[in-house]
CSV table of C-alpha atoms in Angstrom, one decimal:
chain,number,residue,atom,x,y,z
H,25,UNK,CA,-55.3,19.7,-25.6
H,26,UNK,CA,-58.2,17.7,-27.0
H,27,UNK,CA,-59.5,18.5,-30.5
H,28,UNK,CA,-62.7,16.8,-31.7
H,29,UNK,CA,-62.4,16.5,-35.5
H,30,UNK,CA,-64.9,15.9,-38.3
H,31,UNK,CA,-65.6,12.4,-39.5
H,32,UNK,CA,-64.3,13.2,-43.0
H,33,UNK,CA,-60.8,12.1,-42.0
H,34,UNK,CA,-61.6,8.4,-42.6
H,35,UNK,CA,-57.9,7.5,-42.9
H,36,UNK,CA,-57.3,7.6,-39.1
H,37,UNK,CA,-58.6,4.1,-38.5
H,38,UNK,CA,-56.5,2.8,-41.3
H,39,UNK,CA,-53.4,4.4,-39.8
H,40,UNK,CA,-54.3,2.9,-36.4
H,41,UNK,CA,-54.7,-0.5,-37.8
H,42,UNK,CA,-51.3,-0.2,-39.5
H,43,UNK,CA,-49.6,1.0,-36.3
H,44,UNK,CA,-51.3,-1.8,-34.4
H,45,UNK,CA,-49.8,-4.5,-36.7
H,46,UNK,CA,-46.4,-2.7,-36.5
H,47,UNK,CA,-46.6,-2.7,-32.7
H,48,UNK,CA,-47.6,-6.4,-32.6
H,49,UNK,CA,-44.5,-7.1,-34.7
H,50,UNK,CA,-42.3,-5.2,-32.4
H,51,UNK,CA,-44.0,-6.8,-29.4
H,52,UNK,CA,-43.1,-10.2,-30.8
H,53,UNK,CA,-39.4,-9.1,-30.9
H,54,UNK,CA,-39.2,-8.7,-27.2
H,55,UNK,CA,-40.1,-11.8,-25.2
H,56,UNK,CA,-38.7,-13.6,-22.3
H,57,UNK,CA,-35.9,-16.0,-23.1
H,58,UNK,CA,-35.9,-19.6,-21.8
H,59,UNK,CA,-32.8,-19.2,-19.7
H,60,UNK,CA,-33.3,-15.5,-18.6
H,61,UNK,CA,-30.1,-14.5,-20.3
H,62,UNK,CA,-27.9,-16.9,-18.3
H,63,UNK,CA,-26.8,-18.8,-21.4
H,64,UNK,CA,-24.8,-15.8,-22.6
H,65,UNK,CA,-23.2,-15.4,-19.2
H,66,UNK,CA,-22.3,-19.1,-19.1
H,67,UNK,CA,-20.7,-18.8,-22.6
H,68,UNK,CA,-18.6,-15.8,-21.5
H,69,UNK,CA,-17.4,-17.3,-18.3
H,70,UNK,CA,-16.7,-20.7,-19.7
H,71,UNK,CA,-13.9,-19.2,-21.8
H,72,UNK,CA,-12.1,-18.1,-18.7
H,73,UNK,CA,-12.7,-20.6,-15.9
H,74,UNK,CA,-14.4,-23.7,-17.5
H,75,UNK,CA,-16.8,-24.0,-14.6
H,76,UNK,CA,-20.6,-24.6,-14.5
H,77,UNK,CA,-22.9,-22.0,-13.1
H,78,UNK,CA,-26.5,-22.6,-12.1
H,79,UNK,CA,-29.3,-20.2,-11.4
H,80,UNK,CA,-31.2,-21.9,-8.5
H,81,UNK,CA,-34.9,-21.2,-9.1
H,82,UNK,CA,-36.6,-24.3,-7.8
H,83,UNK,CA,-36.3,-27.1,-5.3
H,84,UNK,CA,-35.0,-29.4,-8.0
H,85,UNK,CA,-32.3,-26.9,-8.8
H,86,UNK,CA,-31.4,-26.7,-5.1
H,87,UNK,CA,-31.3,-30.5,-4.8
H,88,UNK,CA,-29.0,-30.7,-7.8
H,89,UNK,CA,-26.6,-28.1,-6.4
H,90,UNK,CA,-26.5,-29.7,-3.0
H,91,UNK,CA,-25.9,-33.1,-4.4
H,92,UNK,CA,-22.9,-31.9,-6.5
H,93,UNK,CA,-21.6,-29.9,-3.6
H,94,UNK,CA,-21.6,-32.8,-1.2
H,95,UNK,CA,-19.9,-34.9,-3.8
H,96,UNK,CA,-17.0,-32.4,-4.1
H,97,UNK,CA,-16.7,-32.1,-0.3
H,98,UNK,CA,-16.0,-35.8,0.1
H,99,UNK,CA,-12.3,-35.4,-0.7
H,100,UNK,CA,-9.7,-32.7,0.1
H,101,UNK,CA,-10.6,-29.7,-2.0
H,102,UNK,CA,-8.6,-28.6,-4.9
H,103,UNK,CA,-8.7,-24.9,-5.9
H,104,UNK,CA,-11.0,-25.8,-8.8
H,105,UNK,CA,-13.4,-27.6,-6.5
H,106,UNK,CA,-13.5,-24.6,-4.2
H,107,UNK,CA,-14.4,-22.3,-7.1
H,108,UNK,CA,-17.1,-24.7,-8.4
H,109,UNK,CA,-18.7,-24.9,-4.9
H,110,UNK,CA,-18.7,-21.1,-4.6
H,111,UNK,CA,-20.3,-20.8,-8.0
H,112,UNK,CA,-23.0,-23.2,-6.9
H,113,UNK,CA,-23.7,-21.9,-3.4
H,114,UNK,CA,-22.8,-18.3,-3.1
H,115,UNK,CA,-26.1,-16.4,-2.4
H,116,UNK,CA,-24.6,-13.1,-3.5
H,117,UNK,CA,-24.0,-14.6,-6.9
H,118,UNK,CA,-27.6,-16.0,-7.0
H,119,UNK,CA,-28.8,-12.5,-6.2
H,120,UNK,CA,-26.7,-11.1,-9.1
H,121,UNK,CA,-28.4,-13.6,-11.4
H,122,UNK,CA,-31.8,-11.9,-10.7
H,123,UNK,CA,-30.4,-8.7,-12.1
H,124,UNK,CA,-30.7,-10.5,-15.4
H,125,UNK,CA,-34.4,-11.2,-14.7
H,126,UNK,CA,-35.0,-7.5,-13.8
H,127,UNK,CA,-33.2,-6.2,-16.9
H,128,UNK,CA,-35.0,-8.7,-19.2
H,129,UNK,CA,-38.3,-7.7,-17.7
H,130,UNK,CA,-37.5,-4.1,-18.5
H,131,UNK,CA,-36.7,-5.1,-22.1
H,132,UNK,CA,-39.9,-7.0,-22.6
H,133,UNK,CA,-42.0,-4.3,-20.9
H,134,UNK,CA,-40.5,-1.8,-23.4
H,135,UNK,CA,-41.7,-3.9,-26.3
H,136,UNK,CA,-45.3,-4.2,-24.9
H,137,UNK,CA,-48.2,-2.4,-26.5
H,138,UNK,CA,-49.3,0.6,-24.5
H,139,UNK,CA,-52.8,0.2,-23.2
H,140,UNK,CA,-55.5,2.2,-25.1
H,141,UNK,CA,-57.4,5.0,-23.2
H,142,UNK,CA,-61.2,5.3,-23.1
H,143,UNK,CA,-62.7,8.7,-22.2
H,144,UNK,CA,-66.4,9.7,-21.8
H,145,UNK,CA,-68.2,12.9,-21.0
H,146,UNK,CA,-71.9,12.7,-20.2
H,147,UNK,CA,-74.1,15.8,-19.3
H,148,UNK,CA,-77.8,16.6,-19.7
H,149,UNK,CA,-80.1,19.5,-19.1
H,150,UNK,CA,-83.9,19.5,-19.6
H,151,UNK,CA,-83.8,16.7,-22.1
H,152,UNK,CA,-80.7,18.0,-23.9
H,153,UNK,CA,-77.7,15.8,-23.8
H,154,UNK,CA,-74.0,16.2,-24.4
H,155,UNK,CA,-72.1,12.9,-24.7
H,156,UNK,CA,-68.5,12.7,-25.8
H,157,UNK,CA,-66.8,9.3,-26.2
H,158,UNK,CA,-63.3,8.6,-27.4
H,159,UNK,CA,-61.0,5.6,-27.7
H,160,UNK,CA,-57.4,6.7,-28.1
H,161,UNK,CA,-54.1,5.0,-28.6
H,162,UNK,CA,-50.7,6.5,-27.7
H,163,UNK,CA,-49.0,6.3,-31.1
H,164,UNK,CA,-46.1,8.3,-29.9
H,165,UNK,CA,-44.9,5.4,-27.8
H,166,UNK,CA,-45.2,3.2,-30.9
H,167,UNK,CA,-43.1,5.6,-32.9
H,168,UNK,CA,-40.4,5.6,-30.2
H,169,UNK,CA,-40.6,1.9,-29.4
H,170,UNK,CA,-37.9,0.7,-31.9
H,171,UNK,CA,-35.4,3.2,-30.4
H,172,UNK,CA,-36.4,2.3,-26.8
H,173,UNK,CA,-36.0,-1.4,-27.6
H,174,UNK,CA,-32.6,-0.8,-28.9
H,175,UNK,CA,-31.6,1.0,-25.7
H,176,UNK,CA,-33.0,-1.7,-23.5
H,177,UNK,CA,-31.3,-4.4,-25.5
H,178,UNK,CA,-28.0,-2.6,-24.9
H,179,UNK,CA,-28.7,-2.4,-21.2
H,180,UNK,CA,-29.6,-6.0,-21.1
H,181,UNK,CA,-26.4,-7.0,-22.7
H,182,UNK,CA,-24.6,-4.7,-20.3
H,183,UNK,CA,-26.3,-6.6,-17.4
H,184,UNK,CA,-25.1,-9.9,-18.9
H,185,UNK,CA,-21.5,-8.6,-19.0
H,186,UNK,CA,-21.8,-7.4,-15.4
H,187,UNK,CA,-23.2,-10.7,-14.3
H,188,UNK,CA,-20.4,-12.5,-16.0
H,189,UNK,CA,-18.0,-10.2,-14.2
H,190,UNK,CA,-19.6,-11.1,-10.9
H,191,UNK,CA,-19.1,-14.8,-11.7
H,192,UNK,CA,-15.4,-14.3,-12.5
H,193,UNK,CA,-14.9,-12.0,-9.5
H,194,UNK,CA,-16.3,-14.6,-7.2
H,195,UNK,CA,-14.1,-17.3,-8.8
H,196,UNK,CA,-11.0,-15.1,-8.4
H,197,UNK,CA,-11.8,-14.2,-4.7
H,198,UNK,CA,-12.4,-17.9,-4.0
H,199,UNK,CA,-9.1,-18.9,-5.5
H,200,UNK,CA,-7.2,-16.3,-3.4
H,201,UNK,CA,-9.1,-17.3,-0.2
H,202,UNK,CA,-8.2,-21.0,-1.0
H,203,UNK,CA,-4.5,-20.3,-1.2
H,204,UNK,CA,-4.6,-18.2,2.0
H,205,UNK,CA,-6.4,-21.0,3.8
H,206,UNK,CA,-3.9,-23.6,2.6
H,207,UNK,CA,-1.0,-21.4,3.5
H,208,UNK,CA,-2.4,-20.7,6.9
H,209,UNK,CA,-3.0,-24.5,7.5
H,210,UNK,CA,0.5,-25.3,6.3
H,211,UNK,CA,2.1,-22.7,8.6
H,212,UNK,CA,0.0,-24.0,11.5
H,213,UNK,CA,1.3,-27.5,11.0
H,214,UNK,CA,4.8,-26.3,10.8
H,215,UNK,CA,4.6,-24.2,13.9
H,216,UNK,CA,3.1,-27.1,15.8
H,217,UNK,CA,6.1,-29.2,14.8
H,218,UNK,CA,8.4,-26.4,16.0
H,219,UNK,CA,6.5,-26.1,19.3
H,220,UNK,CA,6.9,-29.9,19.8
H,221,UNK,CA,10.6,-29.8,19.2
H,222,UNK,CA,11.0,-26.7,21.4
H,223,UNK,CA,9.0,-28.3,24.2
H,224,UNK,CA,11.3,-31.4,24.1
H,225,UNK,CA,14.3,-29.1,24.1
H,226,UNK,CA,13.1,-27.1,27.0
H,227,UNK,CA,12.4,-30.2,29.0
H,228,UNK,CA,15.9,-31.5,28.3
H,229,UNK,CA,17.3,-28.2,29.4
H,230,UNK,CA,15.5,-28.4,32.7
H,231,UNK,CA,16.9,-31.9,33.3
H,232,UNK,CA,20.4,-30.7,32.3
H,233,UNK,CA,20.2,-27.9,34.8
H,234,UNK,CA,19.0,-30.2,37.5
H,235,UNK,CA,22.0,-32.5,36.8
H,236,UNK,CA,24.3,-29.5,36.9
H,237,UNK,CA,25.4,-29.9,33.3
H,238,UNK,CA,23.8,-26.6,32.0
H,239,UNK,CA,23.7,-23.0,32.9
H,240,UNK,CA,20.4,-21.5,34.0
H,241,UNK,CA,20.9,-18.9,31.3
H,242,UNK,CA,20.9,-21.6,28.6
H,243,UNK,CA,17.8,-23.1,30.1
H,244,UNK,CA,16.1,-19.7,30.1
H,245,UNK,CA,16.9,-19.3,26.4
H,246,UNK,CA,15.4,-22.7,25.6
H,247,UNK,CA,12.4,-21.9,27.7
H,248,UNK,CA,12.1,-18.6,25.8
H,249,UNK,CA,12.2,-20.4,22.5
H,250,UNK,CA,9.5,-22.7,23.6
H,251,UNK,CA,7.3,-19.8,24.7
H,252,UNK,CA,7.8,-18.1,21.4
H,253,UNK,CA,6.9,-21.3,19.6
H,254,UNK,CA,3.7,-21.7,21.6
H,255,UNK,CA,2.8,-18.1,20.8
H,256,UNK,CA,3.5,-18.8,17.1
H,257,UNK,CA,1.1,-21.7,17.1
H,258,UNK,CA,-1.6,-19.5,18.7
H,259,UNK,CA,-1.1,-16.8,16.1
H,260,UNK,CA,-1.0,-19.4,13.3
H,261,UNK,CA,-4.3,-20.9,14.5
H,262,UNK,CA,-5.9,-17.4,14.8
H,263,UNK,CA,-5.0,-16.6,11.2
H,264,UNK,CA,-6.1,-20.1,10.1
H,265,UNK,CA,-9.5,-19.4,11.5
H,266,UNK,CA,-9.8,-16.2,9.6
H,267,UNK,CA,-8.7,-17.7,6.4
H,268,UNK,CA,-11.0,-20.7,6.7
H,269,UNK,CA,-14.0,-18.6,7.5
H,270,UNK,CA,-13.3,-16.3,4.5
H,271,UNK,CA,-13.2,-19.3,2.2
H,272,UNK,CA,-16.3,-20.8,3.8
H,273,UNK,CA,-18.3,-17.6,3.3
H,274,UNK,CA,-17.3,-17.4,-0.4
H,275,UNK,CA,-18.3,-21.1,-0.9
H,276,UNK,CA,-21.6,-20.4,0.8
H,277,UNK,CA,-21.2,-23.4,3.2
H,278,UNK,CA,-22.8,-23.9,6.6
H,279,UNK,CA,-23.5,-26.7,9.1
H,280,UNK,CA,-21.7,-29.9,8.5
H,281,UNK,CA,-20.5,-28.7,5.2
H,282,UNK,CA,-18.0,-26.4,6.9
H,283,UNK,CA,-16.0,-29.5,8.0
H,284,UNK,CA,-14.2,-29.6,4.6
H,285,UNK,CA,-10.6,-30.6,4.3
H,286,UNK,CA,-7.7,-28.9,2.4
H,287,UNK,CA,-4.5,-30.3,1.2
H,288,UNK,CA,-1.5,-30.0,3.5
H,289,UNK,CA,0.7,-28.0,1.2
H,290,UNK,CA,0.5,-25.2,-1.3
H,291,UNK,CA,1.0,-26.2,-4.9
H,292,UNK,CA,4.6,-26.1,-6.0
H,293,UNK,CA,5.9,-23.3,-8.2
H,294,UNK,CA,5.4,-23.8,-11.9
H,295,UNK,CA,8.5,-24.5,-13.9
H,296,UNK,CA,8.1,-21.4,-16.0
H,297,UNK,CA,6.2,-18.1,-15.9
H,298,UNK,CA,3.8,-16.7,-18.5
H,299,UNK,CA,5.2,-14.2,-20.9
H,300,UNK,CA,3.8,-10.7,-21.2
H,301,UNK,CA,3.3,-10.6,-25.0
H,302,UNK,CA,0.6,-8.0,-25.8
H,303,UNK,CA,-0.7,-8.2,-22.3
H,304,UNK,CA,-2.2,-4.7,-22.4
H,305,UNK,CA,-3.9,-5.3,-25.8
H,306,UNK,CA,-5.3,-8.6,-24.5
H,307,UNK,CA,-6.8,-6.8,-21.5
H,308,UNK,CA,-8.3,-4.2,-23.8
H,309,UNK,CA,-9.9,-6.9,-26.0
H,310,UNK,CA,-11.4,-9.1,-23.3
H,311,UNK,CA,-12.0,-7.1,-20.1
H,312,UNK,CA,-15.6,-7.4,-19.3
H,313,UNK,CA,-15.8,-4.1,-17.3
H,314,UNK,CA,-14.8,-2.2,-20.5
H,315,UNK,CA,-17.3,-4.1,-22.6
H,316,UNK,CA,-20.0,-3.3,-20.1
H,317,UNK,CA,-19.2,0.4,-20.0
H,318,UNK,CA,-19.1,0.5,-23.9
H,319,UNK,CA,-22.6,-1.0,-24.0
H,320,UNK,CA,-23.8,1.5,-21.4
H,321,UNK,CA,-22.3,4.3,-23.4
H,322,UNK,CA,-24.0,3.1,-26.6
H,323,UNK,CA,-27.3,3.0,-24.7
H,324,UNK,CA,-26.8,6.5,-23.3
H,325,UNK,CA,-26.0,7.8,-26.8
H,326,UNK,CA,-29.2,6.3,-28.1
H,327,UNK,CA,-31.0,7.7,-25.1
H,328,UNK,CA,-29.6,11.2,-25.9
H,329,UNK,CA,-30.7,10.9,-29.5
H,330,UNK,CA,-34.1,9.9,-28.5
H,331,UNK,CA,-34.4,12.7,-26.0
H,332,UNK,CA,-33.4,15.3,-28.6
H,333,UNK,CA,-35.9,13.9,-31.1
H,334,UNK,CA,-38.7,13.9,-28.6
H,335,UNK,CA,-37.9,17.0,-26.7
H,336,UNK,CA,-41.1,18.8,-27.7
H,337,UNK,CA,-43.6,15.9,-27.4
H,338,UNK,CA,-44.1,13.7,-24.4
H,339,UNK,CA,-47.4,12.1,-25.5
H,340,UNK,CA,-49.4,11.8,-28.7
H,341,UNK,CA,-52.7,10.0,-28.6
H,342,UNK,CA,-55.1,9.6,-31.4
H,343,UNK,CA,-58.3,7.5,-31.8
H,344,UNK,CA,-61.9,7.5,-32.9
H,345,UNK,CA,-64.4,9.7,-31.1
H,346,UNK,CA,-68.1,10.5,-31.3
H,347,UNK,CA,-70.2,13.3,-29.9
H,348,UNK,CA,-73.9,13.7,-29.2
H,349,UNK,CA,-75.4,17.2,-28.6
H,350,UNK,CA,-79.1,17.9,-28.3
H,351,UNK,CA,-81.8,15.3,-28.0
H,352,UNK,CA,-81.0,11.8,-26.9
H,353,UNK,CA,-82.6,10.6,-30.2
H,354,UNK,CA,-80.3,12.8,-32.4
H,355,UNK,CA,-77.5,11.0,-34.2
H,356,UNK,CA,-73.9,10.9,-33.0
H,357,UNK,CA,-71.3,13.1,-34.7
H,358,UNK,CA,-68.3,10.8,-35.5
H,359,UNK,CA,-64.7,11.8,-35.8
H,360,UNK,CA,-61.4,11.3,-34.0
H,361,UNK,CA,-59.6,12.8,-31.1
H,362,UNK,CA,-56.0,13.7,-31.0
H,363,UNK,CA,-54.2,14.7,-27.8
H,364,UNK,CA,-50.7,16.1,-27.4
H,365,UNK,CA,-48.8,18.6,-25.3
H,366,UNK,CA,-48.1,22.1,-26.6
H,367,UNK,CA,-44.4,23.0,-25.8
H,368,UNK,CA,-45.0,26.5,-24.4
H,369,UNK,CA,-43.4,26.2,-20.9
H,370,UNK,CA,-41.1,23.2,-21.3
H,371,UNK,CA,-39.0,23.0,-24.5
H,372,UNK,CA,-37.2,20.0,-23.3
H,373,UNK,CA,-34.0,21.9,-22.8
H,374,UNK,CA,-33.4,20.5,-19.3
H,375,UNK,CA,-34.0,17.0,-20.3
H,376,UNK,CA,-31.6,17.2,-23.2
H,377,UNK,CA,-28.9,18.9,-21.0
H,378,UNK,CA,-29.3,16.1,-18.4
H,379,UNK,CA,-29.0,13.4,-21.1
H,380,UNK,CA,-25.9,15.1,-22.5
H,381,UNK,CA,-24.3,15.3,-19.1
H,382,UNK,CA,-25.0,11.7,-18.3
H,383,UNK,CA,-23.6,10.7,-21.7
H,384,UNK,CA,-20.4,12.7,-21.3
H,385,UNK,CA,-20.0,11.4,-17.8
H,386,UNK,CA,-20.1,7.9,-19.1
H,387,UNK,CA,-17.6,8.7,-21.8
H,388,UNK,CA,-15.1,10.0,-19.3
H,389,UNK,CA,-15.6,7.0,-16.9
H,390,UNK,CA,-15.0,4.7,-19.9
H,391,UNK,CA,-11.8,6.5,-20.7
H,392,UNK,CA,-10.6,6.4,-17.1
H,393,UNK,CA,-11.4,2.7,-16.9
H,394,UNK,CA,-9.4,2.0,-20.0
H,395,UNK,CA,-6.3,3.9,-18.7
H,396,UNK,CA,-6.6,2.2,-15.3
H,397,UNK,CA,-7.0,-1.2,-16.9
H,398,UNK,CA,-3.7,-0.8,-18.7
H,399,UNK,CA,-2.0,0.2,-15.5
H,400,UNK,CA,-3.6,-2.6,-13.5
H,401,UNK,CA,-2.5,-5.3,-15.9
H,402,UNK,CA,1.1,-4.0,-16.0
H,403,UNK,CA,1.2,-3.9,-12.2
H,404,UNK,CA,-0.3,-7.3,-11.9
H,405,UNK,CA,2.2,-8.8,-14.3
H,406,UNK,CA,5.2,-7.2,-12.6
H,407,UNK,CA,4.0,-8.4,-9.2
H,408,UNK,CA,3.4,-11.8,-10.6
H,409,UNK,CA,7.0,-12.0,-11.9
H,410,UNK,CA,8.5,-10.5,-8.8
H,411,UNK,CA,6.7,-12.9,-6.5
H,412,UNK,CA,7.8,-15.8,-8.7
H,413,UNK,CA,11.4,-14.8,-8.5
H,414,UNK,CA,11.2,-14.3,-4.7
H,415,UNK,CA,9.6,-17.7,-4.1
H,416,UNK,CA,12.0,-19.4,-6.5
H,417,UNK,CA,15.0,-17.7,-4.7
H,418,UNK,CA,13.7,-19.0,-1.4
H,419,UNK,CA,13.2,-22.5,-2.8
H,420,UNK,CA,16.5,-22.8,-4.6
H,421,UNK,CA,18.9,-20.7,-2.5
H,422,UNK,CA,17.8,-19.6,0.9
H,423,UNK,CA,16.1,-22.7,2.2
H,424,UNK,CA,18.8,-25.1,1.0
H,425,UNK,CA,21.5,-22.9,2.5
H,426,UNK,CA,19.7,-22.6,5.8
H,427,UNK,CA,19.4,-26.4,5.9
H,428,UNK,CA,23.1,-26.9,5.3
H,429,UNK,CA,24.0,-24.4,8.0
H,430,UNK,CA,21.6,-26.2,10.4
H,431,UNK,CA,23.2,-29.5,9.7
H,432,UNK,CA,26.7,-28.1,10.1
H,433,UNK,CA,25.8,-26.4,13.4
H,434,UNK,CA,24.2,-29.6,14.7
H,435,UNK,CA,27.5,-31.4,14.0
H,436,UNK,CA,29.5,-28.7,15.7
H,437,UNK,CA,27.2,-28.7,18.7
H,438,UNK,CA,27.5,-32.5,19.0
H,439,UNK,CA,31.3,-32.0,18.9
H,440,UNK,CA,31.0,-29.3,21.6
H,441,UNK,CA,32.4,-26.7,19.2
H,442,UNK,CA,29.5,-24.3,19.6
H,443,UNK,CA,27.2,-23.5,22.5
H,444,UNK,CA,23.5,-24.3,22.9
H,445,UNK,CA,22.7,-20.7,22.4
H,446,UNK,CA,24.3,-20.6,18.9
H,447,UNK,CA,22.3,-23.7,18.0
H,448,UNK,CA,19.2,-22.1,19.3
H,449,UNK,CA,19.7,-19.0,17.2
H,450,UNK,CA,20.2,-21.1,14.2
H,451,UNK,CA,17.0,-22.9,14.8
H,452,UNK,CA,15.1,-19.6,15.1
H,453,UNK,CA,16.5,-18.5,11.8
H,454,UNK,CA,15.5,-21.8,10.1
H,455,UNK,CA,11.9,-21.4,11.4
H,456,UNK,CA,11.9,-17.9,10.0
H,457,UNK,CA,13.2,-19.0,6.7
H,458,UNK,CA,10.6,-21.8,6.3
H,459,UNK,CA,7.8,-19.5,7.2
H,460,UNK,CA,9.0,-16.9,4.7
H,461,UNK,CA,9.1,-19.5,2.0
H,462,UNK,CA,5.5,-20.5,2.7
H,463,UNK,CA,4.6,-16.8,2.6
H,464,UNK,CA,6.4,-16.2,-0.6
H,465,UNK,CA,4.8,-19.2,-2.3
H,466,UNK,CA,1.4,-18.0,-1.1
H,467,UNK,CA,2.0,-14.5,-2.5
H,468,UNK,CA,3.0,-16.0,-5.8
H,469,UNK,CA,-0.3,-17.8,-6.2
H,470,UNK,CA,-2.2,-14.7,-5.0
H,471,UNK,CA,-0.4,-12.6,-7.6
H,472,UNK,CA,-1.2,-15.1,-10.3
H,473,UNK,CA,-4.8,-14.9,-9.4
H,474,UNK,CA,-4.6,-11.0,-9.5
H,475,UNK,CA,-3.0,-11.2,-13.0
H,476,UNK,CA,-5.7,-13.5,-14.3
H,477,UNK,CA,-8.3,-11.1,-12.9
H,478,UNK,CA,-6.7,-8.0,-14.4
H,479,UNK,CA,-7.0,-9.6,-17.8
H,480,UNK,CA,-10.8,-9.9,-17.5
H,481,UNK,CA,-11.7,-7.2,-15.1
H,482,UNK,CA,-10.6,-4.9,-12.2
H,483,UNK,CA,-8.5,-6.9,-9.7
H,484,UNK,CA,-8.5,-6.4,-6.0
H,485,UNK,CA,-4.8,-6.5,-5.3
H,486,UNK,CA,-3.7,-8.8,-2.5
H,487,UNK,CA,-1.9,-6.8,0.1
H,488,UNK,CA,0.4,-8.3,2.7
H,489,UNK,CA,-1.5,-10.0,5.4
H,490,UNK,CA,-0.8,-10.1,9.1
H,491,UNK,CA,0.2,-13.7,8.8
H,492,UNK,CA,1.5,-15.9,11.6
H,493,UNK,CA,4.7,-16.2,9.5
H,494,UNK,CA,5.5,-12.5,9.8
H,495,UNK,CA,4.5,-12.4,13.4
H,496,UNK,CA,6.5,-15.5,14.2
H,497,UNK,CA,9.6,-14.0,12.5
H,498,UNK,CA,9.2,-10.9,14.6
H,499,UNK,CA,8.8,-12.8,17.8
H,500,UNK,CA,11.6,-15.3,17.2
H,501,UNK,CA,14.1,-12.7,16.1
H,502,UNK,CA,14.2,-11.2,19.6
């Protein structure tokens, strides 16, 4: 509805000037930051992983990242090197950084002045004119701008938490992929040694049979052990390929960079395990997914309040206007024009109901996430302790016992007190034990990574893999 008013209301221009300066002030509060919000992300992630992150926006940035990556690739990678390379090169993470740019642009746009609107009506009939001109400004958007800015700032902070979460998630996944790759490599080396020994033993068995000193049944058993060992190597190499490629993808490497080297062995078990003092409360205080959801809930609460306050009005424009009716030489009638919607058909009920539903949905998601977070951190810690105890038991009990049994059996075999078959069975058990220890050690490091992740965000629990170790145990037990 448009209402031309009389020129006596001279206070309108003054009000517009006041609103203009208010809006300029608000506009100045929302401007692009120098780092696009990455500084807050860097500060948050630095507390957990002490690694650098870089938003690659230019060729200079790309050259810097490539130079630092090549420097790290010159030597066998440590787990920290692998994480750092992933943070530099992973394109998915670089894409996540641009969420910051999008969110900050929304924030700045919300703080921008709305453009004024100019309207003109021009008619004439036999020398009579009617001209209406108005220059209006949407003051309703100015009135709601502080609230809208507050909402967008919360959403921008939420985006920063989510981006930090992406950084930490990538670091965690890279750690786990690294341990899987090292374990696969270690298992492959061990299975190659087993295959070499089995090959020599099978050759010896063939010669012994030719000389008439061995039964063909014993030779067949040796040959079967060699065949199993060869199959074990093939499976180990297959799993090594999978593990290496997973790590390579996370680190974002290609071409010659994929020829990286890993250490030969997994890190040893730590001497002690971390205690679980206030582990749930720690997770509640520092989990970034909870912080992100809290910020989202605050923004939705503000959005609900804004929707309730503005349910009747969508637009309110006001500005100076002038009208000419009659001869072209007649003077203009000056006044102002105010435009707004009359809430006859739409009372904003649907918009308020929608905002309430979205808000309550967010409240319940936040509550569910908090409950799940407590469970996830408890589960992570128990798995971490269990895997530590299992790996320690293998290291301190089972592996030494198996070695002593093997040594004793070798002596008995040399003294012709046991058969070649018994010695062969013992060798198969030793292979199975060593592979199980490698697997247990790998699972410990994976569970430690899951625990670290559960304290800062939702973990992706490491399930048992179809490792060559388990496959080899199955094949050699037959």
